[in-house]
């Protein structure tokens, strides 16, 4: 499994609108069969920090999406809220499920 971790620093006061736009876009990304899961995480120490975690079947599928017109449109829609961030790509090495 290929995992992408994004940090998105949003402009102060734009969190609610950012979340609404992200939620809408996540719905379209989830229609891609190679997209396995998505999470939007809000930082607890910095209320302008968000983390997006997405799982993909493989790197090639993510890279295809990353260079698509759909993704460029998503980036443009989020641009008004962003003030910085970074992206890290990872390969899941191990996964242990809790006992719940």
C-alpha atoms as a PDB file:
ATOM      1  CA  UNK A   1       0.000   0.000   0.000  1.00  0.00           C
ATOM      2  CA  UNK A   2       1.181   3.500  -0.874  1.00  0.00           C
ATOM      3  CA  UNK A   3       0.399   6.260   1.641  1.00  0.00           C
ATOM      4  CA  UNK A   4       0.550  10.010   1.091  1.00  0.00           C
ATOM      5  CA  UNK A   5       0.751  12.416   4.031  1.00  0.00           C
ATOM      6  CA  UNK A   6       0.095  16.100   3.420  1.00  0.00           C
ATOM      7  CA  UNK A   7       0.396  18.939   5.872  1.00  0.00           C
ATOM      8  CA  UNK A   8      -1.725  21.908   4.929  1.00  0.00           C
ATOM      9  CA  UNK A   9      -1.347  25.115   6.906  1.00  0.00           C
ATOM     10  CA  UNK A  10      -4.529  27.136   6.459  1.00  0.00           C
ATOM     11  CA  UNK A  11      -5.014  30.857   6.854  1.00  0.00           C
ATOM     12  CA  UNK A  12      -6.444  31.836  10.246  1.00  0.00           C
ATOM     13  CA  UNK A  13     -10.233  31.979  10.196  1.00  0.00           C
ATOM     14  CA  UNK A  14     -10.628  29.748   7.132  1.00  0.00           C
ATOM     15  CA  UNK A  15     -10.748  26.321   8.810  1.00  0.00           C
ATOM     16  CA  UNK A  16     -14.487  25.725   8.499  1.00  0.00           C
ATOM     17  CA  UNK A  17     -14.617  26.642   4.810  1.00  0.00           C
ATOM     18  CA  UNK A  18     -11.428  24.662   4.111  1.00  0.00           C
ATOM     19  CA  UNK A  19     -12.957  21.554   5.715  1.00  0.00           C
ATOM     20  CA  UNK A  20     -16.146  21.906   3.652  1.00  0.00           C
ATOM     21  CA  UNK A  21     -14.213  22.195   0.377  1.00  0.00           C
ATOM     22  CA  UNK A  22     -11.914  19.302   1.318  1.00  0.00           C
ATOM     23  CA  UNK A  23     -14.903  17.091   2.211  1.00  0.00           C
ATOM     24  CA  UNK A  24     -16.490  17.722  -1.183  1.00  0.00           C
ATOM     25  CA  UNK A  25     -13.265  16.899  -3.019  1.00  0.00           C
ATOM     26  CA  UNK A  26     -12.656  13.786  -0.927  1.00  0.00           C
ATOM     27  CA  UNK A  27     -15.994  12.464  -2.123  1.00  0.00           C
ATOM     28  CA  UNK A  28     -14.856  12.569  -5.739  1.00  0.00           C
ATOM     29  CA  UNK A  29     -11.429  11.080  -4.986  1.00  0.00           C
ATOM     30  CA  UNK A  30     -13.072   8.207  -3.129  1.00  0.00           C
ATOM     31  CA  UNK A  31     -14.803   7.184  -6.374  1.00  0.00           C
ATOM     32  CA  UNK A  32     -11.428   6.122  -7.782  1.00  0.00           C
ATOM     33  CA  UNK A  33     -11.055   2.374  -7.133  1.00  0.00           C
ATOM     34  CA  UNK A  34      -7.323   2.760  -6.501  1.00  0.00           C
ATOM     35  CA  UNK A  35      -7.949   5.212  -3.638  1.00  0.00           C
ATOM     36  CA  UNK A  36      -8.402   3.068  -0.541  1.00  0.00           C
ATOM     37  CA  UNK A  37      -8.896   5.555   2.316  1.00  0.00           C
ATOM     38  CA  UNK A  38      -8.657   9.240   3.223  1.00  0.00           C
ATOM     39  CA  UNK A  39      -8.433  11.066   6.526  1.00  0.00           C
ATOM     40  CA  UNK A  40      -8.509  14.762   7.335  1.00  0.00           C
ATOM     41  CA  UNK A  41      -6.789  15.418  10.651  1.00  0.00           C
ATOM     42  CA  UNK A  42      -6.798  18.742  12.523  1.00  0.00           C
ATOM     43  CA  UNK A  43      -3.713  19.582  14.554  1.00  0.00           C
ATOM     44  CA  UNK A  44      -4.204  19.819  18.319  1.00  0.00           C
ATOM     45  CA  UNK A  45      -1.298  22.158  18.995  1.00  0.00           C
ATOM     46  CA  UNK A  46      -1.814  24.463  15.998  1.00  0.00           C
ATOM     47  CA  UNK A  47      -5.412  25.055  14.919  1.00  0.00           C
ATOM     48  CA  UNK A  48      -4.290  26.110  11.445  1.00  0.00           C
ATOM     49  CA  UNK A  49      -2.477  22.800  10.788  1.00  0.00           C
ATOM     50  CA  UNK A  50      -4.256  20.015   8.940  1.00  0.00           C
ATOM     51  CA  UNK A  51      -2.948  16.649   7.834  1.00  0.00           C
ATOM     52  CA  UNK A  52      -4.412  14.684   4.948  1.00  0.00           C
ATOM     53  CA  UNK A  53      -3.590  10.981   4.826  1.00  0.00           C
ATOM     54  CA  UNK A  54      -4.553   9.002   1.735  1.00  0.00           C
ATOM     55  CA  UNK A  55      -3.932   5.360   0.936  1.00  0.00           C
ATOM     56  CA  UNK A  56      -3.562   4.113  -2.631  1.00  0.00           C
ATOM     57  CA  UNK A  57      -3.175   0.656  -4.091  1.00  0.00           C
ATOM     58  CA  UNK A  58       0.246   1.632  -5.472  1.00  0.00           C
ATOM     59  CA  UNK A  59       2.471   4.590  -6.280  1.00  0.00           C
ATOM     60  CA  UNK A  60       1.682   4.555 -10.007  1.00  0.00           C
ATOM     61  CA  UNK A  61      -2.034   5.033  -9.291  1.00  0.00           C
ATOM     62  CA  UNK A  62      -1.350   7.949  -6.970  1.00  0.00           C
ATOM     63  CA  UNK A  63       1.049   9.583  -9.459  1.00  0.00           C
ATOM     64  CA  UNK A  64      -1.552   9.261 -12.205  1.00  0.00           C
ATOM     65  CA  UNK A  65      -4.059  11.059  -9.970  1.00  0.00           C
ATOM     66  CA  UNK A  66      -1.463  13.613  -8.851  1.00  0.00           C
ATOM     67  CA  UNK A  67      -0.928  14.723 -12.475  1.00  0.00           C
ATOM     68  CA  UNK A  68      -4.599  14.656 -13.454  1.00  0.00           C
ATOM     69  CA  UNK A  69      -6.760  17.648 -14.268  1.00  0.00           C
ATOM     70  CA  UNK A  70      -9.007  16.584 -11.383  1.00  0.00           C
ATOM     71  CA  UNK A  71      -6.187  16.970  -8.858  1.00  0.00           C
ATOM     72  CA  UNK A  72      -5.078  20.290 -10.327  1.00  0.00           C
ATOM     73  CA  UNK A  73      -8.655  21.504  -9.915  1.00  0.00           C
ATOM     74  CA  UNK A  74      -8.665  20.372  -6.278  1.00  0.00           C
ATOM     75  CA  UNK A  75      -5.416  22.208  -5.606  1.00  0.00           C
ATOM     76  CA  UNK A  76      -6.839  25.365  -7.169  1.00  0.00           C
ATOM     77  CA  UNK A  77     -10.001  25.093  -5.035  1.00  0.00           C
ATOM     78  CA  UNK A  78      -7.917  24.796  -1.839  1.00  0.00           C
ATOM     79  CA  UNK A  79      -5.408  27.515  -2.781  1.00  0.00           C
ATOM     80  CA  UNK A  80      -7.390  30.409  -1.231  1.00  0.00           C
ATOM     81  CA  UNK A  81      -7.163  28.744   2.197  1.00  0.00           C
ATOM     82  CA  UNK A  82      -3.532  27.596   2.134  1.00  0.00           C
ATOM     83  CA  UNK A  83      -0.542  29.415   3.533  1.00  0.00           C
ATOM     84  CA  UNK A  84       1.964  26.563   3.416  1.00  0.00           C
ATOM     85  CA  UNK A  85       2.554  22.868   3.858  1.00  0.00           C
ATOM     86  CA  UNK A  86       4.425  19.824   2.620  1.00  0.00           C
ATOM     87  CA  UNK A  87       3.895  16.353   1.190  1.00  0.00           C
ATOM     88  CA  UNK A  88       5.532  13.057   2.136  1.00  0.00           C
ATOM     89  CA  UNK A  89       5.023   9.796   0.277  1.00  0.00           C
ATOM     90  CA  UNK A  90       5.493   6.493   2.077  1.00  0.00           C
ATOM     91  CA  UNK A  91       5.265   2.760   1.597  1.00  0.00           C
ATOM     92  CA  UNK A  92       3.485   0.953   4.424  1.00  0.00           C
ATOM     93  CA  UNK A  93       6.083  -1.414   5.902  1.00  0.00           C
ATOM     94  CA  UNK A  94       3.961  -2.950   8.669  1.00  0.00           C
ATOM     95  CA  UNK A  95       0.401  -2.685   9.909  1.00  0.00           C
ATOM     96  CA  UNK A  96      -0.804  -3.988  13.272  1.00  0.00           C
ATOM     97  CA  UNK A  97      -4.503  -3.843  14.080  1.00  0.00           C
ATOM     98  CA  UNK A  98      -5.569  -3.071  17.640  1.00  0.00           C
ATOM     99  CA  UNK A  99      -7.523  -5.619  19.686  1.00  0.00           C
ATOM    100  CA  UNK A 100     -10.601  -3.379  20.203  1.00  0.00           C
END
